[in-house]
Amino acid sequence: MTIDASSTAHLHDRTDRLAPKPILREGGPRLAMSLLAGDSVRPTRAQSRAFAKFAHTCDPVADDLVAAIRRDRLRIRTQFEQALEHGIETVDDSAPEMAAFIATLDGVPFRVDYDKLDLAARAIVRMPMSTRCGSRATSYATA
């Protein structure tokens, strides 16, 4: 897939930046932001509008399930709970919307990198137990 650079050029025009939140305009937070990221963290209006479009994107399979539950709440919700707890194969005459949704749960997202997961698991195992289960973690659990 190729991206037409001219179609996204307006997203990178830094002349129309939005004003930073008041907490980032002065004092320590402003200094920290300028040292760490400069002004690049402030989006332009075009970037904000482009990002806002994602608020209206949807998950068609989940949307279909929600619509089905609204149509027949008791039956489909019961089937859904049973499928989550005991597996889709235990549901007799499952709603197609619910079966399609459950099928998506079994898929592994393309972004999962098993090599990185393995590396992380090996790193965690090498950490001292005191680091993994530090005093703060136990104090939160007892609070």
PDB file of C-alpha atoms in Angstrom:
ATOM      1  CA  MET A   1       0.000   0.000   0.000  1.00  0.00           C
ATOM      2  CA  THR A   2       1.403   3.385  -0.944  1.00  0.00           C
ATOM      3  CA  ILE A   3       0.469   6.646   0.666  1.00  0.00           C
ATOM      4  CA  ASP A   4       0.108   9.752  -1.413  1.00  0.00           C
ATOM      5  CA  ALA A   5       2.383  12.222   0.374  1.00  0.00           C
ATOM      6  CA  SER A   6       0.476  15.206  -0.953  1.00  0.00           C
ATOM      7  CA  SER A   7      -2.725  13.993   0.715  1.00  0.00           C
ATOM      8  CA  THR A   8      -1.150  13.983   4.188  1.00  0.00           C
ATOM      9  CA  ALA A   9       1.159  16.975   3.835  1.00  0.00           C
ATOM     10  CA  HIS A  10      -1.331  19.253   5.601  1.00  0.00           C
ATOM     11  CA  LEU A  11      -1.068  17.056   8.698  1.00  0.00           C
ATOM     12  CA  HIS A  12       2.591  17.940   9.086  1.00  0.00           C
ATOM     13  CA  ASP A  13       2.283  21.704   8.670  1.00  0.00           C
ATOM     14  CA  ARG A  14       3.359  22.973  12.097  1.00  0.00           C
ATOM     15  CA  THR A  15       2.308  26.598  11.515  1.00  0.00           C
ATOM     16  CA  ASP A  16      -1.232  26.065  12.791  1.00  0.00           C
ATOM     17  CA  ARG A  17      -0.490  24.504  16.181  1.00  0.00           C
ATOM     18  CA  LEU A  18      -3.105  24.268  18.878  1.00  0.00           C
ATOM     19  CA  ALA A  19      -2.332  26.049  22.136  1.00  0.00           C
ATOM     20  CA  PRO A  20      -0.946  23.792  24.872  1.00  0.00           C
ATOM     21  CA  LYS A  21      -3.032  23.004  27.930  1.00  0.00           C
ATOM     22  CA  PRO A  22      -2.547  25.578  30.719  1.00  0.00           C
ATOM     23  CA  ILE A  23      -0.498  23.183  32.862  1.00  0.00           C
ATOM     24  CA  LEU A  24       2.075  22.858  30.061  1.00  0.00           C
ATOM     25  CA  ARG A  25       2.458  26.602  29.423  1.00  0.00           C
ATOM     26  CA  GLU A  26       4.603  27.535  32.406  1.00  0.00           C
ATOM     27  CA  GLY A  27       6.979  26.367  35.095  1.00  0.00           C
ATOM     28  CA  GLY A  28       8.509  22.934  35.408  1.00  0.00           C
ATOM     29  CA  PRO A  29       6.097  21.096  33.108  1.00  0.00           C
ATOM     30  CA  ARG A  30       6.792  23.595  30.292  1.00  0.00           C
ATOM     31  CA  LEU A  31      10.544  23.248  30.771  1.00  0.00           C
ATOM     32  CA  ALA A  32      10.297  19.462  30.857  1.00  0.00           C
ATOM     33  CA  MET A  33       8.176  19.384  27.708  1.00  0.00           C
ATOM     34  CA  SER A  34      10.506  21.729  25.836  1.00  0.00           C
ATOM     35  CA  LEU A  35      13.561  19.678  26.801  1.00  0.00           C
ATOM     36  CA  LEU A  36      11.980  16.292  26.134  1.00  0.00           C
ATOM     37  CA  ALA A  37       9.880  16.934  23.064  1.00  0.00           C
ATOM     38  CA  GLY A  38      10.122  20.540  21.971  1.00  0.00           C
ATOM     39  CA  ASP A  39       6.910  21.740  20.387  1.00  0.00           C
ATOM     40  CA  SER A  40       6.299  18.520  18.502  1.00  0.00           C
ATOM     41  CA  VAL A  41       3.736  17.281  21.044  1.00  0.00           C
ATOM     42  CA  ARG A  42       1.326  20.043  20.182  1.00  0.00           C
ATOM     43  CA  PRO A  43      -0.900  18.897  17.316  1.00  0.00           C
ATOM     44  CA  THR A  44      -1.981  21.124  14.480  1.00  0.00           C
ATOM     45  CA  ARG A  45      -5.675  21.655  13.872  1.00  0.00           C
ATOM     46  CA  ALA A  46      -5.470  19.353  10.852  1.00  0.00           C
ATOM     47  CA  GLN A  47      -3.878  16.616  12.977  1.00  0.00           C
ATOM     48  CA  SER A  48      -6.564  17.020  15.638  1.00  0.00           C
ATOM     49  CA  ARG A  49      -9.339  16.766  13.038  1.00  0.00           C
ATOM     50  CA  ALA A  50      -7.689  13.714  11.449  1.00  0.00           C
ATOM     51  CA  PHE A  51      -7.378  12.013  14.838  1.00  0.00           C
ATOM     52  CA  ALA A  52     -10.958  12.915  15.774  1.00  0.00           C
ATOM     53  CA  LYS A  53     -12.185  10.885  12.790  1.00  0.00           C
ATOM     54  CA  PHE A  54     -11.071   7.760  14.655  1.00  0.00           C
ATOM     55  CA  ALA A  55     -13.712   8.476  17.295  1.00  0.00           C
ATOM     56  CA  HIS A  56     -16.302   7.586  14.676  1.00  0.00           C
ATOM     57  CA  THR A  57     -14.727   4.402  13.363  1.00  0.00           C
ATOM     58  CA  CYS A  58     -16.412   1.228  14.371  1.00  0.00           C
ATOM     59  CA  ASP A  59     -15.980  -2.488  14.761  1.00  0.00           C
ATOM     60  CA  PRO A  60     -18.655  -3.936  12.453  1.00  0.00           C
ATOM     61  CA  VAL A  61     -18.583  -7.387  14.068  1.00  0.00           C
ATOM     62  CA  ALA A  62     -19.072  -5.918  17.559  1.00  0.00           C
ATOM     63  CA  ASP A  63     -21.696  -3.493  16.249  1.00  0.00           C
ATOM     64  CA  ASP A  64     -23.648  -6.412  14.773  1.00  0.00           C
ATOM     65  CA  LEU A  65     -23.483  -8.233  18.111  1.00  0.00           C
ATOM     66  CA  VAL A  66     -24.773  -5.187  19.982  1.00  0.00           C
ATOM     67  CA  ALA A  67     -27.637  -4.799  17.509  1.00  0.00           C
ATOM     68  CA  ALA A  68     -28.513  -8.495  17.915  1.00  0.00           C
ATOM     69  CA  ILE A  69     -28.486  -8.197  21.710  1.00  0.00           C
ATOM     70  CA  ARG A  70     -30.818  -5.213  21.451  1.00  0.00           C
ATOM     71  CA  ARG A  71     -33.201  -7.266  19.295  1.00  0.00           C
ATOM     72  CA  ASP A  72     -33.250 -10.355  21.523  1.00  0.00           C
ATOM     73  CA  ARG A  73     -31.487  -9.473  24.750  1.00  0.00           C
ATOM     74  CA  LEU A  74     -32.280 -12.501  26.885  1.00  0.00           C
ATOM     75  CA  ARG A  75     -31.459 -15.226  24.340  1.00  0.00           C
ATOM     76  CA  ILE A  76     -28.345 -13.712  22.776  1.00  0.00           C
ATOM     77  CA  ARG A  77     -26.904 -12.365  26.018  1.00  0.00           C
ATOM     78  CA  THR A  78     -27.344 -15.823  27.590  1.00  0.00           C
ATOM     79  CA  GLN A  79     -25.648 -17.435  24.574  1.00  0.00           C
ATOM     80  CA  PHE A  80     -22.849 -14.881  24.710  1.00  0.00           C
ATOM     81  CA  GLU A  81     -22.154 -15.489  28.394  1.00  0.00           C
ATOM     82  CA  GLN A  82     -22.194 -19.260  27.843  1.00  0.00           C
ATOM     83  CA  ALA A  83     -19.809 -18.973  24.882  1.00  0.00           C
ATOM     84  CA  LEU A  84     -17.393 -16.839  26.912  1.00  0.00           C
ATOM     85  CA  GLU A  85     -17.446 -19.176  29.909  1.00  0.00           C
ATOM     86  CA  HIS A  86     -17.656 -22.595  28.260  1.00  0.00           C
ATOM     87  CA  GLY A  87     -16.817 -22.123  24.565  1.00  0.00           C
ATOM     88  CA  ILE A  88     -18.867 -21.467  21.458  1.00  0.00           C
ATOM     89  CA  GLU A  89     -19.208 -25.197  20.787  1.00  0.00           C
ATOM     90  CA  THR A  90     -21.446 -25.532  23.883  1.00  0.00           C
ATOM     91  CA  VAL A  91     -24.030 -23.093  22.506  1.00  0.00           C
ATOM     92  CA  ASP A  92     -26.922 -24.689  20.608  1.00  0.00           C
ATOM     93  CA  ASP A  93     -28.251 -22.708  17.644  1.00  0.00           C
ATOM     94  CA  SER A  94     -26.009 -19.716  18.310  1.00  0.00           C
ATOM     95  CA  ALA A  95     -26.859 -16.356  16.818  1.00  0.00           C
ATOM     96  CA  PRO A  96     -24.666 -15.709  13.763  1.00  0.00           C
ATOM     97  CA  GLU A  97     -23.639 -12.287  15.086  1.00  0.00           C
ATOM     98  CA  MET A  98     -22.481 -13.788  18.361  1.00  0.00           C
ATOM     99  CA  ALA A  99     -20.620 -16.634  16.629  1.00  0.00           C
ATOM    100  CA  ALA A 100     -18.859 -14.140  14.335  1.00  0.00           C
ATOM    101  CA  PHE A 101     -17.793 -12.043  17.314  1.00  0.00           C
ATOM    102  CA  ILE A 102     -16.474 -15.043  19.257  1.00  0.00           C
ATOM    103  CA  ALA A 103     -14.540 -16.152  16.156  1.00  0.00           C
ATOM    104  CA  THR A 104     -12.678 -12.822  16.124  1.00  0.00           C
ATOM    105  CA  LEU A 105     -11.547 -13.382  19.722  1.00  0.00           C
ATOM    106  CA  ASP A 106      -9.529 -16.437  18.753  1.00  0.00           C
ATOM    107  CA  GLY A 107      -7.430 -14.570  16.205  1.00  0.00           C
ATOM    108  CA  VAL A 108      -4.012 -13.221  17.119  1.00  0.00           C
ATOM    109  CA  PRO A 109      -3.532  -9.591  16.044  1.00  0.00           C
ATOM    110  CA  PHE A 110      -0.962  -9.083  13.297  1.00  0.00           C
ATOM    111  CA  ARG A 111       1.084  -6.817  15.548  1.00  0.00           C
ATOM    112  CA  VAL A 112       1.919  -9.575  18.053  1.00  0.00           C
ATOM    113  CA  ASP A 113       5.648 -10.288  17.867  1.00  0.00           C
ATOM    114  CA  TYR A 114       6.336 -13.637  19.510  1.00  0.00           C
ATOM    115  CA  ASP A 115      10.104 -13.023  19.509  1.00  0.00           C
ATOM    116  CA  LYS A 116       9.612  -9.867  21.596  1.00  0.00           C
ATOM    117  CA  LEU A 117       7.201 -11.651  23.931  1.00  0.00           C
ATOM    118  CA  ASP A 118       9.737 -14.436  24.427  1.00  0.00           C
ATOM    119  CA  LEU A 119      12.508 -11.911  25.098  1.00  0.00           C
ATOM    120  CA  ALA A 120      10.319 -10.089  27.631  1.00  0.00           C
ATOM    121  CA  ALA A 121       9.420 -13.342  29.373  1.00  0.00           C
ATOM    122  CA  ARG A 122      13.100 -14.295  29.647  1.00  0.00           C
ATOM    123  CA  ALA A 123      13.948 -10.826  31.004  1.00  0.00           C
ATOM    124  CA  ILE A 124      11.225 -10.997  33.647  1.00  0.00           C
ATOM    125  CA  VAL A 125      12.363 -14.434  34.792  1.00  0.00           C
ATOM    126  CA  ARG A 126      15.908 -13.084  35.310  1.00  0.00           C
ATOM    127  CA  MET A 127      14.664 -10.217  37.498  1.00  0.00           C
ATOM    128  CA  PRO A 128      15.089 -10.622  41.254  1.00  0.00           C
ATOM    129  CA  MET A 129      11.901 -11.604  43.036  1.00  0.00           C
ATOM    130  CA  SER A 130      12.140  -8.435  45.145  1.00  0.00           C
ATOM    131  CA  THR A 131      11.895  -6.371  41.952  1.00  0.00           C
ATOM    132  CA  ARG A 132       8.968  -8.348  40.560  1.00  0.00           C
ATOM    133  CA  CYS A 133       7.048  -8.355  43.852  1.00  0.00           C
ATOM    134  CA  GLY A 134       8.401  -5.223  45.482  1.00  0.00           C
ATOM    135  CA  SER A 135       7.248  -3.788  48.770  1.00  0.00           C
ATOM    136  CA  ARG A 136       4.992  -1.260  47.037  1.00  0.00           C
ATOM    137  CA  ALA A 137       3.069  -3.994  45.234  1.00  0.00           C
ATOM    138  CA  THR A 138       2.452  -5.848  48.486  1.00  0.00           C
ATOM    139  CA  SER A 139       1.554  -2.664  50.358  1.00  0.00           C
ATOM    140  CA  TYR A 140      -1.078  -1.837  47.715  1.00  0.00           C
ATOM    141  CA  ALA A 141      -2.507  -5.329  48.023  1.00  0.00           C
ATOM    142  CA  THR A 142      -2.914  -5.024  51.798  1.00  0.00           C
ATOM    143  CA  ALA A 143      -4.271  -1.476  51.787  1.00  0.00           C
TER     144      ALA A 143
END
